[in-house]
Short mmCIF file of C-alpha atoms and ligand atoms in Angstrom, two decimals:
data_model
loop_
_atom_site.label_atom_id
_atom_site.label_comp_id
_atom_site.label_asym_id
_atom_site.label_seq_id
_atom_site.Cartn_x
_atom_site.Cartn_y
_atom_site.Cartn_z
CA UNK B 1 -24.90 7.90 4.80
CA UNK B 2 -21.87 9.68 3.23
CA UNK B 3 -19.99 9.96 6.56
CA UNK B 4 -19.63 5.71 6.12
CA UNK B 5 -17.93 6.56 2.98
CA UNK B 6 -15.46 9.30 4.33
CA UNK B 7 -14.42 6.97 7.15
CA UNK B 8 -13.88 4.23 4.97
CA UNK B 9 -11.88 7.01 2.96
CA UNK B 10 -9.92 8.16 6.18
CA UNK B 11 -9.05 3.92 7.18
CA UNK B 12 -7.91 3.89 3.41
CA UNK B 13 -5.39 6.42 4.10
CA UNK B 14 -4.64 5.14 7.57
CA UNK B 15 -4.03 1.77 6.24
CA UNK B 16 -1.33 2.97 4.22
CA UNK B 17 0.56 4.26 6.38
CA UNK B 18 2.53 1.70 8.70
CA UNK B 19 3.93 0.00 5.71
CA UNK B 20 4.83 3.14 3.67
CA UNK B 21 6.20 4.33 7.11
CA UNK B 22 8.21 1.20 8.01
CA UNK B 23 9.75 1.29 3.72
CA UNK B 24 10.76 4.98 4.34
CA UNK B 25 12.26 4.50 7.95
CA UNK B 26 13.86 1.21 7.39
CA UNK B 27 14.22 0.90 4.10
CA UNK B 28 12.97 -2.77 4.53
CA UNK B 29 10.39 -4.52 2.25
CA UNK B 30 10.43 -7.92 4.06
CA UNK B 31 7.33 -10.23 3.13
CA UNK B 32 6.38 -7.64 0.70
CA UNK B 33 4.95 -9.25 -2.52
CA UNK B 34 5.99 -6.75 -5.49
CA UNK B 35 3.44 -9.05 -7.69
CA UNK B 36 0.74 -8.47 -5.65
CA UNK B 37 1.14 -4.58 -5.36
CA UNK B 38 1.03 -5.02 -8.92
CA UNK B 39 -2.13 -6.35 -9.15
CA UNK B 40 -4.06 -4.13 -6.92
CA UNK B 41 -2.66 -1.20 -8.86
CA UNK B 42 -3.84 -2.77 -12.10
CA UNK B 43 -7.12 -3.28 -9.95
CA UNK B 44 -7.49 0.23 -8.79
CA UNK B 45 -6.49 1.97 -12.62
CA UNK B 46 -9.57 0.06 -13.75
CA UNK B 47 -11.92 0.92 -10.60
CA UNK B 48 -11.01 4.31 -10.88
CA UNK B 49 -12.15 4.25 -14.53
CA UNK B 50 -15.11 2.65 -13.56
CA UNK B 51 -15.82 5.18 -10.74
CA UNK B 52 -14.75 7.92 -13.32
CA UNK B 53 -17.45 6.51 -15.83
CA UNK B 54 -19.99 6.63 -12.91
CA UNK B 55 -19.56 10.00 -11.81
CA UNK B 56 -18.92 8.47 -8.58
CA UNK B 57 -16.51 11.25 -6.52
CA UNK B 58 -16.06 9.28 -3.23
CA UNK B 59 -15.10 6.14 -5.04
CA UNK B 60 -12.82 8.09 -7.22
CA UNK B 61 -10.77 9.63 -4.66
CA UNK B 62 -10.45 6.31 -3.05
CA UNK B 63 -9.18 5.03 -5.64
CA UNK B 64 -6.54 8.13 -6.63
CA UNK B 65 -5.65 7.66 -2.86
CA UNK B 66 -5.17 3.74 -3.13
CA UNK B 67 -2.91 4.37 -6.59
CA UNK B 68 -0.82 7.13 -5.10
CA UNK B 69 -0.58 4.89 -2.06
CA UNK B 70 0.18 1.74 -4.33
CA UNK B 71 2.56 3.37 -6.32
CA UNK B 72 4.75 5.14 -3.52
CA UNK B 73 5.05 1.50 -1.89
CA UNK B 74 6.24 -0.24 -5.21
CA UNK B 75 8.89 2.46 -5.80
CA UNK B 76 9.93 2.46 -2.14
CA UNK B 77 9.96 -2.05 -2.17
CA UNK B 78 12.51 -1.14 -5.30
CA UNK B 79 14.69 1.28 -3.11
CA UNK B 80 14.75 -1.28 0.12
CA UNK B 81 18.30 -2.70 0.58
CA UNK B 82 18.00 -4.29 3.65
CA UNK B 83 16.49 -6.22 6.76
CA UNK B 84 15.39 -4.15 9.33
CA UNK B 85 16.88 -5.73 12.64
CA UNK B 86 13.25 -6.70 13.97
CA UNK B 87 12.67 -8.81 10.57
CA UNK B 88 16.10 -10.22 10.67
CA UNK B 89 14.82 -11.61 14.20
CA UNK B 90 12.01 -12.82 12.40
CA UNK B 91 13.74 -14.57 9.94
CA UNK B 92 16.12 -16.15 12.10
CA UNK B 93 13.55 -17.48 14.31
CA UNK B 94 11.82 -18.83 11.22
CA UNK B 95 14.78 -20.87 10.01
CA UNK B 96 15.72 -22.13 13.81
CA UNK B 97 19.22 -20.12 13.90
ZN1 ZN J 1 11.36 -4.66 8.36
#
């Protein structure tokens, strides 16, 4: 049964990492909602207490991985300073130019 809860704990990880990947490389945080990052970190301090409460260890590594993960995207949406050139297609196809 715990080997559902490690590969849910590896996909966390994996999820992570296109977006973190495509902030670092490109330095691009098109579509990127700062408010919502927001609110899943303020979601994730208070499962972590929960877990933490619980004595739950899977849950509360998840949810250290999620607010390390959470928190390295919001600082790197505050360092983006431009359109990568594959979003700049995007948006240009978006507004018919
Ligand atoms: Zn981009």
């Amino acid at each position: 049964m715990e080997v559902i809860g490690w590969a849910g704990t590896t996909l966390v990880i994996v999820a992570y990492c296109p977006q973190i990947h495509h902030l670092w490389a490109e330095r691009c945080a098109w579509g990127i909602s700062p408010l919502t990052w927001l609110i899943w970190l303020v979601a994730s301090i208070l499962l972590l207490t929960y877990s933490l409460l619980r004595s739950d260890t899977l849950f509360v590594i998840v949810q250290s991985i999620n607010i390390l993960a959470i928190v390295a995207t919001i600082l790197l949406v505050r360092r983006s300073n431009r359109i990568c050139p594959y979003h700049l297609g995007v948006t240009r196809k978006n507004s018919g130019q």
